[in-house]
Amino acid sequence: MSNFSFTGINLAISTPFNDDGKVDYARLEKLIERYLAAGVRGFVLSSGTGMHVYLSQEESKELVAFGAKVINGRANIIAQTSALLVEDVVERTRHAADCGAGAVMVLPPFFEGPADDDGVFEFYASVARAGLPIIGYNVPQAVGVEITPSLLRRLCEIPEFLAVKDSSGDLSKQAALVRTGLPVMNGADPLVPYAMYAGVSGLIWGGANFAPKTCVELVAAAQERRWDDAREIWRVLEPAMSLIWQGDYVQSVYAASAMTGYGAGNPRRPLSRLSAAKSDVLRSAIGELVERERLAH
């Protein structure tokens, strides 16, 4: 849509941790500056890739406040405010608004929550009380709730409901969401160029943490309909983007980012570092990205 504010890459930025497992704010500031220099113009703070589920509510709120202060209007900000209790989602969303976020990303009810369309609609209608634009999160393989085209149409009747991020990984289902004519954001790394060709409104991209310059180049080529150029750039990105989607996603993004020079430390427990064997496979998949990204420094 022409008035959609979150086109292009919205980086689901990894949360840096120090050796004690605490959020490393000094490193976060440096990473944000480097991603801005690489051309990233949208950030998702406290994202899934940023280990939202393993941050306390206060840590998540502090992370959003700090990140927004560093970004300081130089890029769009989406904050994930997902929680089990609606009241907590509303509180987190109001805090994100106070920090200057332009939208929030919110999972539908999960962990034995309502799974029917009426329950999902009522949940998002309640979150809308906080007043910020809402990006719904379609990841049925993780939460057991699917946002279908018919449900998306209904959700977009809520004035604050802006779009859905589709991380199902199913291109045919994502294309069906796109055909509604409503804003859809791709959240599946291996689908990026295909999703852009299908007409998604924007991207929320975790894998861009380890290859921001190359990802920005790919998106620019696709937006300008230089599909031959996009396919050539995707040739470099595809092996790693496909591999991280096959399992150990967060650990793989942290490991790959360290390999390409955008390290955020280790993921927080209970997640562990990627095993040596898997790291070797990942390093091979990254290939020439290390050199491409080095030239961006």
Short mmCIF file of C-alpha atoms in Angstrom, two decimals:
data_model
loop_
_atom_site.label_atom_id
_atom_site.label_comp_id
_atom_site.label_asym_id
_atom_site.label_seq_id
_atom_site.Cartn_x
_atom_site.Cartn_y
_atom_site.Cartn_z
CA MET A 1 0.00 0.00 0.00
CA SER A 2 1.29 3.46 -0.86
CA ASN A 3 0.85 4.81 2.67
CA PHE A 4 2.42 1.81 4.40
CA SER A 5 5.24 3.09 6.62
CA PHE A 6 7.30 -0.06 7.11
CA THR A 7 8.43 -0.97 3.60
CA GLY A 8 11.83 -2.53 3.00
CA ILE A 9 13.84 -4.18 5.76
CA ASN A 10 12.75 -3.92 9.36
CA LEU A 11 15.66 -5.60 11.09
CA ALA A 12 14.66 -7.97 13.89
CA ILE A 13 17.82 -7.00 15.70
CA SER A 14 19.59 -9.49 17.95
CA THR A 15 19.86 -8.46 21.58
CA PRO A 16 23.54 -8.40 22.59
CA PHE A 17 24.52 -10.14 25.81
CA ASN A 18 27.77 -9.96 27.75
CA ASP A 19 29.61 -12.91 29.27
CA ASP A 20 27.38 -12.76 32.36
CA GLY A 21 24.21 -13.03 30.27
CA LYS A 22 23.19 -9.41 30.86
CA VAL A 23 22.01 -7.12 28.06
CA ASP A 24 25.06 -5.35 26.63
CA TYR A 25 23.77 -1.87 25.88
CA ALA A 26 27.12 -0.48 24.74
CA ARG A 27 27.34 -3.18 22.08
CA LEU A 28 23.70 -2.62 21.12
CA GLU A 29 24.41 1.04 20.44
CA LYS A 30 27.39 0.17 18.25
CA LEU A 31 25.38 -2.41 16.32
CA ILE A 32 22.51 -0.01 15.69
CA GLU A 33 24.95 2.58 14.34
CA ARG A 34 26.54 0.01 12.03
CA TYR A 35 23.17 -1.20 10.75
CA LEU A 36 22.10 2.38 10.09
CA ALA A 37 25.36 2.95 8.20
CA ALA A 38 24.60 -0.19 6.14
CA GLY A 39 21.29 1.32 5.04
CA VAL A 40 18.81 -0.31 7.42
CA ARG A 41 15.86 2.04 7.92
CA GLY A 42 13.63 -0.03 10.19
CA PHE A 43 14.22 -1.95 13.42
CA VAL A 44 12.20 -4.40 15.47
CA LEU A 45 13.27 -4.10 19.10
CA SER A 46 12.79 -7.01 21.51
CA SER A 47 12.17 -9.24 18.51
CA GLY A 48 12.01 -13.00 18.48
CA THR A 49 15.52 -13.02 17.04
CA GLY A 50 16.35 -10.66 19.89
CA MET A 51 15.17 -13.30 22.39
CA HIS A 52 11.99 -11.51 23.47
CA VAL A 53 10.67 -14.61 25.20
CA TYR A 54 13.81 -14.79 27.37
CA LEU A 55 13.71 -11.15 28.47
CA SER A 56 11.83 -10.06 31.55
CA GLN A 57 9.14 -7.45 31.05
CA GLU A 58 11.39 -4.79 32.55
CA GLU A 59 14.33 -5.83 30.39
CA SER A 60 12.19 -5.70 27.27
CA LYS A 61 10.87 -2.25 28.16
CA GLU A 62 14.37 -0.96 28.92
CA LEU A 63 15.64 -2.42 25.65
CA VAL A 64 12.91 -0.63 23.69
CA ALA A 65 13.58 2.65 25.47
CA PHE A 66 17.33 2.45 24.94
CA GLY A 67 17.12 1.38 21.31
CA ALA A 68 14.61 4.10 20.48
CA LYS A 69 16.85 6.71 22.10
CA VAL A 70 19.84 5.60 20.04
CA ILE A 71 17.87 5.46 16.79
CA ASN A 72 16.48 8.92 17.56
CA GLY A 73 14.19 9.24 14.56
CA ARG A 74 16.71 7.95 12.02
CA ALA A 75 14.72 4.78 11.30
CA ASN A 76 11.29 3.30 11.85
CA ILE A 77 10.78 1.43 15.12
CA ILE A 78 8.57 -1.56 15.76
CA ALA A 79 8.55 -3.00 19.28
CA GLN A 80 7.45 -6.52 20.07
CA THR A 81 5.07 -6.34 23.05
CA SER A 82 3.80 -9.93 23.10
CA ALA A 83 2.84 -11.40 26.48
CA LEU A 84 0.44 -13.98 27.88
CA LEU A 85 -1.82 -11.46 29.62
CA VAL A 86 -3.69 -8.89 27.56
CA GLU A 87 -3.10 -6.32 30.29
CA ASP A 88 0.65 -6.84 30.00
CA VAL A 89 0.51 -6.44 26.23
CA VAL A 90 -1.39 -3.17 26.63
CA GLU A 91 1.09 -1.89 29.23
CA ARG A 92 4.09 -2.79 27.08
CA THR A 93 2.44 -1.21 24.04
CA ARG A 94 1.76 2.06 25.84
CA HIS A 95 5.37 2.09 26.99
CA ALA A 96 6.53 1.53 23.39
CA ALA A 97 4.38 4.46 22.29
CA ASP A 98 5.95 6.65 24.98
CA CYS A 99 9.39 5.65 23.65
CA GLY A 100 8.51 6.69 20.10
CA ALA A 101 7.77 3.34 18.46
CA GLY A 102 5.66 3.61 15.32
CA ALA A 103 4.02 0.21 15.73
CA VAL A 104 4.07 -2.93 17.83
CA MET A 105 4.30 -6.57 16.79
CA VAL A 106 2.07 -8.86 18.83
CA LEU A 107 1.63 -12.61 18.79
CA PRO A 108 -1.96 -13.85 18.90
CA PRO A 109 -3.10 -15.61 22.09
CA PHE A 110 -0.75 -18.52 22.77
CA PHE A 111 -0.09 -21.26 25.32
CA GLU A 112 -3.59 -22.67 25.60
CA GLY A 113 -5.22 -19.38 24.63
CA PRO A 114 -8.28 -19.06 22.39
CA ALA A 115 -7.62 -20.50 18.94
CA ASP A 116 -10.88 -19.58 17.18
CA ASP A 117 -11.26 -16.45 15.05
CA ASP A 118 -13.58 -14.75 17.55
CA GLY A 119 -11.04 -15.18 20.35
CA VAL A 120 -8.17 -13.88 18.24
CA PHE A 121 -10.24 -10.89 17.12
CA GLU A 122 -11.23 -10.00 20.69
CA PHE A 123 -7.61 -10.26 21.78
CA TYR A 124 -6.36 -7.81 19.16
CA ALA A 125 -9.34 -5.50 19.75
CA SER A 126 -8.31 -5.35 23.40
CA VAL A 127 -4.67 -4.62 22.52
CA ALA A 128 -5.90 -1.80 20.28
CA ARG A 129 -6.88 0.15 23.41
CA ALA A 130 -3.22 1.10 23.74
CA GLY A 131 -3.51 3.21 20.60
CA LEU A 132 -0.47 2.14 18.54
CA PRO A 133 -0.67 0.47 15.12
CA ILE A 134 -0.53 -3.31 15.54
CA ILE A 135 1.30 -5.81 13.36
CA GLY A 136 -0.15 -9.25 13.97
CA TYR A 137 2.23 -12.20 13.94
CA ASN A 138 1.35 -15.31 11.96
CA VAL A 139 3.59 -18.16 13.10
CA PRO A 140 1.14 -21.08 13.44
CA GLN A 141 3.87 -23.70 13.75
CA ALA A 142 4.95 -22.08 17.01
CA VAL A 143 1.74 -20.82 18.63
CA GLY A 144 -0.97 -23.00 17.10
CA VAL A 145 -3.05 -20.07 15.84
CA GLU A 146 -3.24 -19.20 12.15
CA ILE A 147 -4.18 -15.85 10.68
CA THR A 148 -6.00 -16.78 7.50
CA PRO A 149 -7.07 -14.38 4.73
CA SER A 150 -10.62 -14.24 6.11
CA LEU A 151 -9.36 -13.51 9.63
CA LEU A 152 -6.94 -10.88 8.29
CA ARG A 153 -9.82 -9.08 6.60
CA ARG A 154 -11.73 -9.10 9.85
CA LEU A 155 -8.75 -7.94 11.93
CA CYS A 156 -8.15 -5.02 9.59
CA GLU A 157 -11.59 -3.73 10.54
CA ILE A 158 -9.93 -2.79 13.84
CA PRO A 159 -8.60 0.73 13.09
CA GLU A 160 -5.29 0.10 14.88
CA PHE A 161 -4.60 -3.24 13.17
CA LEU A 162 -2.07 -2.36 10.48
CA ALA A 163 -0.70 -5.56 8.97
CA VAL A 164 0.25 -9.17 9.54
CA LYS A 165 3.78 -10.52 9.64
CA ASP A 166 3.74 -13.97 8.08
CA SER A 167 6.42 -16.34 9.37
CA SER A 168 4.64 -19.51 8.37
CA GLY A 169 7.30 -20.22 5.76
CA ASP A 170 4.57 -21.28 3.30
CA LEU A 171 4.76 -19.12 0.18
CA SER A 172 1.38 -20.21 -1.16
CA LYS A 173 -0.34 -19.25 2.09
CA GLN A 174 1.54 -15.96 2.22
CA ALA A 175 0.50 -15.21 -1.36
CA ALA A 176 -3.11 -15.84 -0.35
CA LEU A 177 -2.73 -13.24 2.40
CA VAL A 178 -1.19 -10.80 -0.10
CA ARG A 179 -4.13 -11.29 -2.47
CA THR A 180 -6.45 -9.75 0.12
CA GLY A 181 -4.90 -6.42 -0.83
CA LEU A 182 -4.13 -5.77 2.84
CA PRO A 183 -0.61 -5.14 4.18
CA VAL A 184 1.41 -8.32 4.65
CA MET A 185 5.01 -8.45 5.87
CA ASN A 186 7.25 -11.42 5.17
CA GLY A 187 8.97 -12.92 8.19
CA ALA A 188 10.44 -16.07 6.61
CA ASP A 189 14.09 -15.65 5.60
CA PRO A 190 14.14 -18.17 2.71
CA LEU A 191 11.17 -16.49 1.01
CA VAL A 192 12.41 -12.90 0.81
CA PRO A 193 12.79 -12.36 -2.97
CA TYR A 194 9.79 -14.53 -3.79
CA ALA A 195 7.66 -12.69 -1.23
CA MET A 196 8.70 -9.34 -2.68
CA TYR A 197 7.80 -10.54 -6.16
CA ALA A 198 4.43 -11.68 -4.80
CA GLY A 199 3.81 -8.15 -3.50
CA VAL A 200 4.43 -8.06 0.25
CA SER A 201 4.34 -4.62 1.82
CA GLY A 202 7.52 -5.00 3.87
CA LEU A 203 9.96 -7.37 5.57
CA ILE A 204 10.73 -8.23 9.16
CA TRP A 205 14.05 -10.00 8.73
CA GLY A 206 16.17 -11.68 11.40
CA GLY A 207 18.81 -13.06 9.05
CA ALA A 208 19.67 -9.52 7.97
CA ASN A 209 21.59 -9.24 11.26
CA PHE A 210 24.56 -11.03 9.72
CA ALA A 211 24.43 -9.54 6.22
CA PRO A 212 22.82 -6.10 6.39
CA LYS A 213 24.60 -4.56 3.42
CA THR A 214 23.84 -7.47 1.12
CA CYS A 215 20.24 -7.64 2.30
CA VAL A 216 19.75 -3.93 1.70
CA GLU A 217 21.16 -4.36 -1.82
CA LEU A 218 18.79 -7.24 -2.51
CA VAL A 219 15.74 -5.32 -1.34
CA ALA A 220 16.71 -2.24 -3.36
CA ALA A 221 17.04 -4.38 -6.49
CA ALA A 222 13.65 -6.01 -5.89
CA GLN A 223 11.92 -2.70 -5.15
CA GLU A 224 13.33 -1.32 -8.40
CA ARG A 225 12.23 -4.50 -10.22
CA ARG A 226 15.79 -5.34 -11.20
CA TRP A 227 14.99 -9.01 -10.87
CA ASP A 228 18.15 -10.31 -12.56
CA ASP A 229 20.25 -8.33 -10.08
CA ALA A 230 18.08 -9.52 -7.21
CA ARG A 231 18.50 -13.13 -8.25
CA GLU A 232 22.29 -12.75 -8.39
CA ILE A 233 22.43 -11.19 -4.93
CA TRP A 234 20.08 -13.86 -3.60
CA ARG A 235 22.47 -16.50 -4.94
CA VAL A 236 24.93 -15.32 -2.30
CA LEU A 237 22.37 -15.05 0.50
CA GLU A 238 20.25 -18.12 -0.17
CA PRO A 239 22.47 -20.90 1.28
CA ALA A 240 22.70 -19.27 4.71
CA MET A 241 19.13 -17.96 4.76
CA SER A 242 17.79 -21.41 3.95
CA LEU A 243 20.06 -23.15 6.45
CA ILE A 244 19.15 -21.02 9.46
CA TRP A 245 15.46 -21.69 8.79
CA GLN A 246 15.99 -25.45 9.19
CA GLY A 247 16.48 -25.32 12.96
CA ASP A 248 18.32 -23.59 15.83
CA TYR A 249 17.27 -20.31 14.27
CA VAL A 250 18.25 -17.85 16.98
CA GLN A 251 21.53 -19.63 17.77
CA SER A 252 22.36 -19.69 14.05
CA VAL A 253 21.75 -15.96 13.63
CA TYR A 254 23.98 -15.16 16.61
CA ALA A 255 26.71 -17.48 15.27
CA ALA A 256 26.48 -16.16 11.71
CA SER A 257 26.61 -12.55 12.93
CA ALA A 258 29.83 -13.28 14.79
CA MET A 259 31.31 -14.80 11.63
CA THR A 260 30.51 -11.76 9.48
CA GLY A 261 31.59 -9.15 12.03
CA TYR A 262 28.27 -8.17 13.60
CA GLY A 263 28.59 -10.26 16.76
CA ALA A 264 26.06 -9.83 19.57
CA GLY A 265 27.70 -12.25 22.00
CA ASN A 266 26.06 -15.56 22.78
CA PRO A 267 22.33 -16.19 23.03
CA ARG A 268 20.94 -16.16 26.54
CA ARG A 269 20.28 -19.36 28.41
CA PRO A 270 18.48 -21.72 28.11
CA LEU A 271 19.71 -21.47 24.51
CA SER A 272 23.32 -22.46 24.05
CA ARG A 273 25.91 -21.60 21.45
CA LEU A 274 25.61 -23.36 18.14
CA SER A 275 27.56 -26.62 18.15
CA ALA A 276 30.96 -26.77 16.46
CA ALA A 277 29.68 -29.15 13.79
CA LYS A 278 26.71 -26.92 12.93
CA SER A 279 28.96 -23.85 13.01
CA ASP A 280 31.20 -25.42 10.38
CA VAL A 281 28.21 -26.07 8.12
CA LEU A 282 26.97 -22.52 8.66
CA ARG A 283 30.39 -21.03 7.92
CA SER A 284 30.45 -22.89 4.62
CA ALA A 285 26.95 -21.63 3.75
CA ILE A 286 27.92 -18.04 4.51
CA GLY A 287 30.66 -18.23 1.90
CA GLU A 288 31.48 -14.90 0.29
CA LEU A 289 29.17 -12.93 2.59
CA VAL A 290 32.08 -12.39 5.00
CA GLU A 291 34.01 -10.49 2.33
CA ARG A 292 30.96 -8.60 1.05
CA GLU A 293 30.09 -7.41 4.53
CA ARG A 294 33.68 -6.53 5.39
CA LEU A 295 33.66 -4.03 2.57
CA ALA A 296 30.70 -2.31 4.23
CA HIS A 297 32.57 -1.60 7.46
#
